[in-house]
Short mmCIF file of C-alpha atoms in Angstrom, two decimals:
data_model
loop_
_atom_site.label_atom_id
_atom_site.label_comp_id
_atom_site.label_asym_id
_atom_site.label_seq_id
_atom_site.Cartn_x
_atom_site.Cartn_y
_atom_site.Cartn_z
CA UNK A 200 65.79 124.21 253.21
CA UNK A 201 67.55 120.86 253.72
CA UNK A 202 69.98 119.51 251.17
CA UNK A 203 67.51 116.83 250.25
CA UNK A 204 64.71 119.17 249.61
CA UNK A 205 66.97 121.48 247.70
CA UNK A 206 67.92 118.68 245.29
CA UNK A 207 64.31 117.68 244.95
CA UNK A 208 63.33 121.15 243.97
CA UNK A 209 66.22 121.38 241.54
CA UNK A 210 65.24 117.98 240.00
CA UNK A 211 61.67 119.14 239.54
CA UNK A 212 62.85 122.28 237.89
CA UNK A 213 65.09 120.31 235.52
CA UNK A 214 62.23 118.00 234.52
CA UNK A 215 60.11 120.98 233.81
CA UNK A 216 62.89 122.55 231.82
CA UNK A 217 63.43 119.43 229.64
CA UNK A 218 59.73 118.80 229.21
CA UNK A 219 59.18 122.38 228.13
CA UNK A 220 61.24 121.72 224.98
CA UNK A 221 60.81 124.80 222.84
CA UNK A 222 60.21 127.02 225.83
CA UNK A 223 63.54 125.97 227.21
CA UNK A 224 65.29 126.55 223.91
CA UNK A 225 63.89 130.00 223.55
CA UNK A 226 65.00 130.86 227.04
CA UNK A 227 68.49 129.63 226.24
CA UNK A 228 68.62 131.49 222.94
CA UNK A 229 67.67 134.64 224.74
CA UNK A 230 70.44 134.13 227.28
CA UNK A 231 73.08 133.11 224.76
CA UNK A 232 72.41 135.39 221.91
CA UNK A 233 75.91 136.79 221.88
CA UNK A 234 77.91 133.74 222.86
CA UNK A 235 77.10 130.90 220.41
CA UNK A 236 77.89 132.76 217.14
CA UNK A 237 75.67 133.08 213.99
CA UNK A 238 74.59 130.12 211.79
CA UNK A 239 73.55 131.03 208.18
CA UNK A 240 70.81 128.87 206.67
CA UNK A 241 71.18 127.64 203.04
CA UNK A 242 68.52 127.20 200.37
CA UNK A 243 67.45 124.45 198.05
CA UNK A 244 64.56 125.14 195.76
CA UNK A 245 63.01 124.03 192.49
CA UNK A 246 60.31 126.06 190.77
CA UNK A 247 58.38 125.76 187.52
CA UNK A 248 58.67 128.97 185.53
CA UNK A 249 55.14 130.40 185.28
CA UNK A 250 55.65 131.28 181.61
CA UNK A 251 57.76 128.24 180.92
CA UNK A 252 55.18 125.84 179.39
CA UNK A 253 55.07 125.48 175.60
CA UNK A 254 53.82 123.01 173.02
CA UNK A 255 53.95 122.83 169.25
CA UNK A 256 52.88 120.54 166.44
CA UNK A 257 55.81 118.82 164.79
CA UNK A 258 53.79 116.82 162.22
CA UNK A 259 55.91 116.92 159.04
CA UNK A 260 52.93 117.16 156.68
CA UNK A 261 51.20 120.11 158.35
CA UNK A 262 51.91 123.35 156.55
CA UNK A 263 50.83 125.68 159.37
CA UNK A 264 51.66 123.90 162.64
CA UNK A 265 49.90 125.08 165.75
CA UNK A 266 51.54 125.94 169.05
CA UNK A 267 50.64 127.30 172.45
CA UNK A 268 51.91 128.33 175.86
CA UNK A 269 49.30 126.85 178.17
CA UNK A 270 48.43 123.27 179.14
CA UNK A 271 44.80 124.16 178.42
CA UNK A 272 45.47 124.93 174.77
CA UNK A 273 47.38 121.67 174.42
CA UNK A 274 44.49 119.77 175.98
CA UNK A 275 42.06 121.49 173.59
CA UNK A 276 43.90 120.33 170.45
CA UNK A 277 42.38 117.30 168.74
CA UNK A 278 45.07 114.84 167.72
CA UNK A 279 44.81 112.28 164.89
CA UNK A 280 47.05 109.46 163.75
CA UNK A 281 50.10 110.95 162.05
CA UNK A 282 50.25 113.95 164.39
CA UNK A 283 53.30 114.62 166.56
CA UNK A 284 54.05 117.24 169.20
CA UNK A 285 56.75 118.61 171.46
CA UNK A 286 55.69 119.69 174.96
CA UNK A 287 58.14 121.48 177.24
CA UNK A 288 58.31 123.04 180.68
CA UNK A 289 61.11 125.24 181.98
CA UNK A 290 62.05 125.26 185.64
CA UNK A 291 64.81 126.60 187.83
CA UNK A 292 66.86 125.09 190.60
CA UNK A 293 68.48 127.08 193.36
CA UNK A 294 71.17 125.72 195.62
CA UNK A 295 72.72 127.99 198.25
CA UNK A 296 74.95 127.04 201.07
CA UNK A 297 78.30 125.59 201.98
CA UNK A 298 78.98 121.93 201.42
CA UNK A 299 75.87 121.78 199.28
CA UNK A 300 75.57 119.48 196.28
CA UNK A 301 72.35 118.68 194.48
CA UNK A 302 70.82 115.95 192.37
CA UNK A 303 68.02 116.58 189.91
CA UNK A 304 65.62 113.75 189.24
CA UNK A 305 62.65 113.38 186.92
CA UNK A 306 60.12 110.76 187.90
CA UNK A 307 56.40 110.13 187.99
CA UNK A 308 53.85 110.31 190.79
CA UNK A 309 51.30 108.87 188.34
CA UNK A 310 52.60 107.01 185.28
CA UNK A 311 51.89 108.11 181.70
CA UNK A 312 48.80 106.64 180.07
CA UNK A 313 49.28 106.44 176.31
CA UNK A 314 46.84 104.58 174.04
CA UNK A 315 48.04 101.94 171.60
CA UNK A 316 49.99 103.46 168.74
CA UNK A 317 51.05 106.51 170.76
CA UNK A 318 54.65 106.78 171.95
CA UNK A 319 56.67 109.39 173.78
CA UNK A 320 60.22 110.14 174.84
CA UNK A 321 61.62 112.99 176.84
CA UNK A 322 64.87 114.74 177.64
CA UNK A 323 66.20 117.12 180.26
CA UNK A 324 67.99 120.15 178.88
CA UNK A 325 70.41 122.15 180.99
CA UNK A 326 72.57 125.17 180.43
CA UNK A 327 72.87 126.08 176.77
CA UNK A 328 70.03 123.67 175.98
CA UNK A 329 72.43 120.77 176.28
CA UNK A 330 70.79 117.41 176.78
CA UNK A 331 71.63 116.18 180.26
CA UNK A 332 69.47 113.07 180.25
CA UNK A 333 66.96 111.36 177.98
CA UNK A 334 64.65 108.36 178.23
CA UNK A 335 61.28 106.92 177.27
CA UNK A 336 58.41 108.73 178.92
CA UNK A 337 57.81 107.11 182.28
CA UNK A 338 61.41 106.04 182.87
CA UNK A 339 63.08 108.21 185.56
CA UNK A 340 66.38 109.97 185.00
CA UNK A 341 68.71 111.95 187.21
CA UNK A 342 71.33 114.62 186.76
CA UNK A 343 74.05 114.53 189.39
CA UNK A 344 76.44 117.01 190.94
CA UNK A 345 74.38 120.14 190.67
CA UNK A 346 76.65 122.84 192.07
CA UNK A 347 75.70 125.77 194.22
CA UNK A 348 73.90 128.41 192.22
CA UNK A 349 70.81 128.85 190.06
CA UNK A 350 70.19 126.64 187.07
CA UNK A 351 67.59 126.79 184.33
CA UNK A 352 66.30 123.50 182.97
CA UNK A 353 63.74 122.22 180.51
CA UNK A 354 61.85 118.95 180.42
CA UNK A 355 60.95 118.35 176.78
CA UNK A 356 58.55 115.57 175.71
CA UNK A 357 58.16 114.30 172.14
CA UNK A 358 54.72 112.72 171.60
CA UNK A 359 53.92 110.79 168.44
CA UNK A 360 50.66 109.25 167.15
CA UNK A 361 51.76 106.70 164.57
CA UNK A 362 50.41 107.33 161.07
CA UNK A 363 49.30 103.73 160.73
CA UNK A 364 47.43 103.90 163.99
CA UNK A 365 43.79 103.01 163.14
CA UNK A 366 41.31 105.87 163.06
CA UNK A 367 38.65 105.93 165.77
CA UNK A 368 35.14 105.75 164.30
CA UNK A 369 32.24 107.76 165.59
CA UNK A 370 28.82 106.19 165.96
CA UNK A 371 27.16 109.55 165.28
CA UNK A 372 25.27 109.00 168.54
CA UNK A 373 26.93 111.79 170.51
CA UNK A 374 28.07 109.22 173.07
CA UNK A 375 31.46 108.22 171.76
CA UNK A 376 34.15 107.39 174.35
CA UNK A 377 36.94 109.87 175.03
CA UNK A 378 40.55 108.90 174.42
CA UNK A 379 43.41 110.80 176.04
CA UNK A 380 47.17 110.65 175.73
CA UNK A 381 48.20 111.50 179.31
CA UNK A 382 51.85 112.33 180.04
CA UNK A 383 51.29 111.45 183.71
CA UNK A 384 52.23 113.42 186.82
CA UNK A 385 55.85 114.31 186.04
CA UNK A 386 57.76 115.11 189.22
CA UNK A 387 60.94 117.15 188.90
CA UNK A 388 62.91 117.08 192.14
CA UNK A 389 66.13 118.55 193.44
CA UNK A 390 67.61 117.05 196.54
CA UNK A 391 70.67 117.63 198.62
CA UNK A 392 73.24 114.87 198.51
CA UNK A 393 76.24 114.29 200.71
CA UNK A 394 78.07 111.96 198.38
CA UNK A 395 79.76 112.72 195.16
CA UNK A 396 82.08 115.49 194.08
CA UNK A 397 83.60 117.22 197.13
CA UNK A 398 82.51 114.61 199.62
CA UNK A 399 84.42 111.64 200.89
CA UNK B 46 65.48 128.45 244.09
CA UNK B 47 65.77 130.69 241.12
CA UNK B 48 69.56 130.54 241.25
CA UNK B 49 69.38 126.70 240.97
CA UNK B 50 67.22 126.86 237.88
CA UNK B 51 69.46 129.37 236.17
CA UNK B 52 72.42 127.04 236.56
CA UNK B 53 70.59 123.95 235.13
CA UNK B 54 68.69 125.51 232.27
CA UNK B 55 71.66 126.28 229.99
CA UNK B 56 72.62 122.58 229.97
CA UNK B 57 69.21 121.64 228.65
CA UNK B 58 69.28 124.47 226.11
CA UNK B 59 72.61 123.34 224.67
CA UNK B 60 71.37 119.77 224.24
CA UNK B 61 68.30 120.95 222.31
CA UNK B 62 70.41 123.03 220.00
CA UNK B 63 72.82 120.19 219.61
CA UNK B 64 69.95 117.98 218.57
CA UNK B 65 68.66 120.63 216.20
CA UNK B 66 72.07 120.99 214.55
CA UNK B 67 72.58 117.26 214.29
CA UNK B 68 75.80 117.57 216.24
CA UNK B 69 77.11 114.52 218.01
CA UNK B 70 75.79 111.01 217.73
CA UNK B 71 72.20 109.90 217.67
CA UNK B 72 69.63 112.07 215.91
CA UNK B 73 70.48 113.03 212.25
CA UNK B 74 68.82 115.91 210.37
CA UNK B 75 67.04 114.96 207.04
CA UNK B 76 68.66 116.30 203.83
CA UNK B 77 66.83 119.01 201.96
CA UNK B 78 64.73 118.38 198.90
CA UNK B 79 62.09 120.14 196.87
CA UNK B 80 59.91 119.10 193.93
CA UNK B 81 57.35 120.31 191.45
CA UNK B 82 54.75 118.42 189.42
CA UNK B 83 53.99 118.89 185.74
CA UNK B 84 50.94 117.39 184.00
CA UNK B 85 49.66 117.53 180.41
CA UNK B 86 47.32 115.50 178.23
CA UNK B 87 45.75 115.68 174.76
CA UNK B 88 42.60 114.08 173.31
CA UNK B 89 42.20 112.03 170.12
CA UNK B 90 39.68 112.82 167.40
CA UNK B 91 37.47 110.57 165.27
CA UNK B 92 36.32 109.90 161.73
CA UNK B 93 33.01 108.54 160.45
CA UNK B 94 30.66 107.83 157.54
CA UNK B 95 26.92 107.14 157.70
CA UNK B 96 24.37 106.71 154.88
CA UNK B 97 20.60 106.75 155.11
CA UNK B 98 17.75 106.28 152.65
CA UNK B 99 15.68 109.40 153.22
CA UNK B 100 12.42 108.66 154.93
CA UNK B 101 13.64 105.56 156.79
CA UNK B 102 15.54 107.26 159.66
CA UNK B 103 17.77 104.20 159.68
CA UNK B 104 21.37 105.14 159.04
CA UNK B 105 23.99 102.58 158.14
CA UNK B 106 27.18 103.59 160.00
CA UNK B 107 30.72 102.58 159.08
CA UNK B 108 32.53 100.98 162.02
CA UNK B 109 35.98 100.76 160.46
CA UNK B 110 38.05 101.60 157.40
CA UNK B 111 36.79 98.61 155.39
CA UNK B 112 33.11 99.12 156.15
CA UNK B 113 30.84 99.83 153.15
CA UNK B 114 27.48 101.02 154.44
CA UNK B 115 24.75 100.90 151.82
CA UNK B 116 21.28 101.94 150.76
CA UNK B 117 19.01 99.26 149.32
CA UNK B 118 16.31 99.69 146.69
CA UNK B 119 13.78 96.88 146.41
CA UNK B 120 10.09 96.05 146.47
CA UNK B 121 8.93 99.45 147.73
CA UNK B 122 10.67 101.26 144.90
CA UNK B 123 9.55 98.65 142.36
CA UNK B 124 5.92 99.10 143.39
CA UNK B 125 6.09 102.84 142.81
CA UNK B 126 7.93 102.30 139.57
CA UNK B 127 5.28 99.95 138.22
CA UNK B 128 2.40 102.14 139.36
CA UNK B 129 3.78 105.50 138.26
CA UNK B 130 6.34 104.56 135.67
CA UNK B 131 8.99 106.43 137.66
CA UNK B 132 10.43 106.72 141.19
CA UNK B 133 12.97 108.95 142.99
CA UNK B 134 14.89 108.03 146.15
CA UNK B 135 17.04 110.37 148.25
CA UNK B 136 20.23 109.28 150.08
CA UNK B 137 21.78 111.27 152.93
CA UNK B 138 25.51 110.96 153.64
CA UNK B 139 27.08 112.14 156.92
CA UNK B 140 30.86 112.41 156.96
CA UNK B 141 33.34 113.34 159.69
CA UNK B 142 37.13 113.62 159.95
CA UNK B 143 38.64 115.60 162.83
CA UNK B 144 41.80 117.63 163.02
CA UNK B 145 44.43 117.08 160.35
CA UNK B 146 42.48 114.27 158.66
CA UNK B 147 40.21 114.39 155.60
CA UNK B 148 37.69 111.88 154.26
CA UNK B 149 36.65 110.91 150.74
CA UNK B 150 34.03 108.35 149.69
CA UNK B 151 32.94 106.60 146.52
CA UNK B 152 29.71 104.95 145.37
CA UNK B 153 29.67 101.32 144.27
CA UNK B 154 26.70 100.87 141.93
CA UNK B 155 25.16 97.37 141.68
CA UNK B 156 24.59 95.45 138.48
CA UNK B 157 20.80 95.50 138.10
CA UNK B 158 19.03 92.21 137.46
CA UNK B 159 17.78 92.05 133.86
CA UNK B 160 14.52 90.47 134.97
CA UNK B 161 13.80 93.10 137.62
CA UNK B 162 11.77 96.27 137.30
CA UNK B 163 14.72 98.50 138.22
CA UNK B 164 16.93 96.52 135.87
CA UNK B 165 14.57 97.41 133.03
CA UNK B 166 14.50 101.09 133.94
CA UNK B 167 16.71 104.01 133.05
CA UNK B 168 18.30 104.78 136.42
CA UNK B 169 20.28 107.94 137.11
CA UNK B 170 22.37 108.54 140.23
CA UNK B 171 23.65 112.03 140.95
CA UNK B 172 24.49 114.46 143.73
CA UNK B 173 22.28 117.37 144.76
CA UNK B 174 22.46 120.11 147.35
CA UNK B 175 21.93 118.79 150.92
CA UNK B 176 18.49 120.39 151.21
CA UNK B 177 17.20 119.47 147.74
CA UNK B 178 14.23 117.10 147.51
CA UNK B 179 14.69 114.11 145.20
CA UNK B 180 11.91 113.94 142.58
CA UNK B 181 11.84 112.55 139.05
CA UNK B 182 12.34 116.13 137.86
CA UNK B 183 15.35 116.92 140.11
CA UNK B 184 18.49 117.93 138.28
CA UNK B 185 22.08 117.15 139.37
CA UNK B 186 24.29 119.59 141.23
CA UNK B 187 25.94 121.67 138.50
CA UNK B 188 29.35 120.43 137.52
CA UNK B 189 28.96 117.00 139.12
CA UNK B 190 28.91 113.71 137.25
CA UNK B 191 25.86 111.51 136.70
CA UNK B 192 25.88 107.72 136.46
CA UNK B 193 23.21 106.26 134.18
CA UNK B 194 21.96 102.67 133.93
CA UNK B 195 20.53 102.07 130.48
CA UNK B 196 18.26 98.97 130.27
CA UNK B 197 17.93 96.63 127.33
CA UNK B 198 14.85 98.51 126.00
CA UNK B 199 14.51 101.95 127.47
CA UNK B 200 11.84 103.49 125.21
CA UNK B 201 8.84 102.27 127.18
CA UNK B 202 6.64 101.84 124.09
CA UNK B 203 5.16 98.77 125.56
CA UNK B 204 6.90 96.33 123.28
CA UNK B 205 10.10 94.79 124.43
CA UNK B 206 12.71 95.13 121.73
CA UNK B 207 16.22 94.81 123.18
CA UNK B 208 18.73 97.36 122.01
CA UNK B 209 22.16 97.52 123.57
CA UNK B 210 23.34 95.50 126.52
CA UNK B 211 22.21 97.04 129.80
CA UNK B 212 24.84 98.68 131.96
CA UNK B 213 26.17 101.75 133.77
CA UNK B 214 28.09 104.61 132.32
CA UNK B 215 29.86 107.28 134.40
CA UNK B 216 30.24 105.07 137.45
CA UNK B 217 33.04 107.06 139.11
CA UNK B 218 30.79 108.79 141.58
CA UNK B 219 32.12 110.08 144.87
CA UNK B 220 33.01 113.12 146.91
CA UNK B 221 35.56 114.66 149.28
CA UNK B 222 33.28 116.10 151.92
CA UNK B 223 35.99 116.79 154.55
CA UNK B 224 39.37 118.32 153.76
CA UNK B 225 42.56 117.39 155.65
CA UNK B 226 43.04 120.79 157.21
CA UNK B 227 42.68 121.64 160.87
CA UNK B 228 40.84 124.88 160.07
CA UNK B 229 38.38 123.35 157.59
CA UNK B 230 34.99 121.99 158.79
CA UNK B 231 35.30 118.54 160.31
CA UNK B 232 31.78 117.35 159.40
CA UNK B 233 29.65 117.46 156.27
CA UNK B 234 26.20 116.36 155.10
CA UNK B 235 25.64 115.50 151.43
CA UNK B 236 22.71 114.18 149.42
CA UNK B 237 22.35 111.89 146.41
CA UNK B 238 19.29 111.14 144.25
CA UNK B 239 18.42 107.91 142.48
CA UNK B 240 15.81 108.51 139.75
CA UNK B 241 14.37 105.59 137.79
CA UNK B 242 12.08 105.61 134.73
CA UNK B 243 10.55 102.29 133.74
CA UNK B 244 11.35 100.93 130.25
CA UNK B 245 9.94 97.83 128.60
CA UNK B 246 9.91 94.55 130.46
CA UNK B 247 10.97 91.37 128.68
CA UNK B 248 7.44 89.96 128.83
CA UNK B 249 5.76 93.06 127.45
CA UNK B 250 4.48 93.33 123.88
CA UNK B 251 1.33 92.85 121.80
CA UNK B 252 -0.62 89.86 120.58
CA UNK B 253 -2.42 89.74 117.28
CA UNK B 254 -4.49 86.78 116.14
CA UNK B 255 -6.06 86.49 112.66
CA UNK B 256 -8.60 83.81 111.87
CA UNK B 257 -9.54 82.90 108.28
CA UNK B 258 -12.45 80.69 107.29
CA UNK B 259 -12.97 79.37 103.76
CA UNK B 260 -16.15 77.62 102.70
CA UNK B 261 -16.89 76.04 99.35
CA UNK B 262 -20.47 76.14 98.27
CA UNK B 263 -21.64 74.83 94.86
CA UNK B 264 -18.09 75.14 93.55
CA UNK B 265 -17.55 78.69 94.84
CA UNK B 266 -15.22 79.52 97.71
CA UNK B 267 -16.27 82.01 100.33
CA UNK B 268 -13.62 83.38 102.70
CA UNK B 269 -14.06 85.22 105.98
CA UNK B 270 -11.29 86.75 108.06
CA UNK B 271 -11.21 88.43 111.38
CA UNK B 272 -8.37 89.46 113.72
CA UNK B 273 -8.05 90.66 117.27
CA UNK B 274 -5.23 92.41 119.12
CA UNK B 275 -4.18 92.90 122.75
CA UNK B 276 -1.28 94.45 124.69
CA UNK B 277 0.60 92.10 126.94
CA UNK B 278 1.70 93.83 130.07
CA UNK B 279 4.37 92.58 132.36
CA UNK B 280 3.64 89.96 134.91
CA UNK B 281 6.50 91.22 137.04
CA UNK B 282 5.58 91.33 140.71
CA UNK B 283 7.12 94.23 142.67
CA UNK B 284 7.14 92.07 145.78
CA UNK B 285 9.63 89.84 144.06
CA UNK B 286 12.02 92.67 143.23
CA UNK B 287 15.52 91.70 144.31
CA UNK B 288 17.58 93.99 146.56
CA UNK B 289 19.77 96.47 144.72
CA UNK B 290 22.29 97.99 147.16
CA UNK B 291 24.36 101.08 146.48
CA UNK B 292 27.41 100.88 148.75
CA UNK B 293 29.66 103.66 149.99
CA UNK B 294 33.36 102.99 150.48
CA UNK B 295 35.71 105.56 152.01
CA UNK B 296 39.26 106.44 152.92
CA UNK B 297 40.79 109.00 155.26
CA UNK B 298 43.89 110.96 154.38
CA UNK B 299 46.47 113.42 155.82
CA UNK B 300 47.44 116.79 154.37
CA UNK B 301 48.99 116.45 150.97
CA UNK B 302 47.61 112.96 150.33
#
């Protein structure tokens, strides 16, 4: 084989090797398994606790307040002006790895939809049920500098139907409109950051 | 051939890994993140009050806290009153208050026109069980108050002789059909009766006329006398009976109110 043809064959082989992408990588990994060392992957996770939802009536004039542990039971309660509630959801964050710092944010994928006379605030509770952040429902908050490890958190919403909010009147027709107080799609996120404590 | 490939391939493999690790300039690996979504909502309840004169199938429905739906008595009741001397009308009340709300209502009784047939009747208003028919013989629900309109002349003897001023007594009629308790029923149906018994109308009475004739003949006087009598019944026209409306006001309340 001439030198020219030898180079041409080698060039073709190289193009094939680059174009193969993953195939090339797997070949290399097989050849270099002992020589490149071991890289340990980290972990970053947030998860709602399956048994972590709770709600309760906080109306001051109700002698036997109701409560529940499922969104369905909360949705089934019929609220009137003067009623108030606390709704909470526990979740955990997991951060594993070197040089890993996290930031917890609470935001909305769909905003709350509260009728006139209905108001809500919320707070984020961390270790020891300490308030880490608080705001009006719909306003995002963040908690910075989450260290490596597992954390347990709670988003707690206070919902209030003002006592002087006008009653809704039925027409006795069976076709009255429905009114909902919707907390929105609350998104709790944990993300890796590379600024802050421990980073330049 | 195969020896050439073996020498080139490791260079390509290292570059891929370098890219994957974000080493060197150029391509950067995205930072990790994870999220979860939480949703929750709750519905609002309602309150309501509707009143209906039984037999009409036309309910008057309150559309707000200041609304005072009513039941009207008028020419139809006056016609029966004049023909039979008595009439009974039933009123149905539908009430609703959801959740931790209760509802109470009160009756506002009208001042009855002194020239009207109902105004010259003894009229009683009282509550009965929801399935009780209202007749002139119907009695009130035990333990509940009765409001009575006494006319100027209630005795119905056919001669109008005014006694006391007409008016109502025991006008504080009402009910609390729905309690402010989440576990109590949120709806209720109640019934009221209005029973009227016709008294004497102002234009009723009797007429007596006595005629005396005296004739003198040859110095002697001869006298003749005769008299005639008739009852005067009322000229009241039921079609002209004014409207008498019993109105229902209401309030809602929370536990402990």
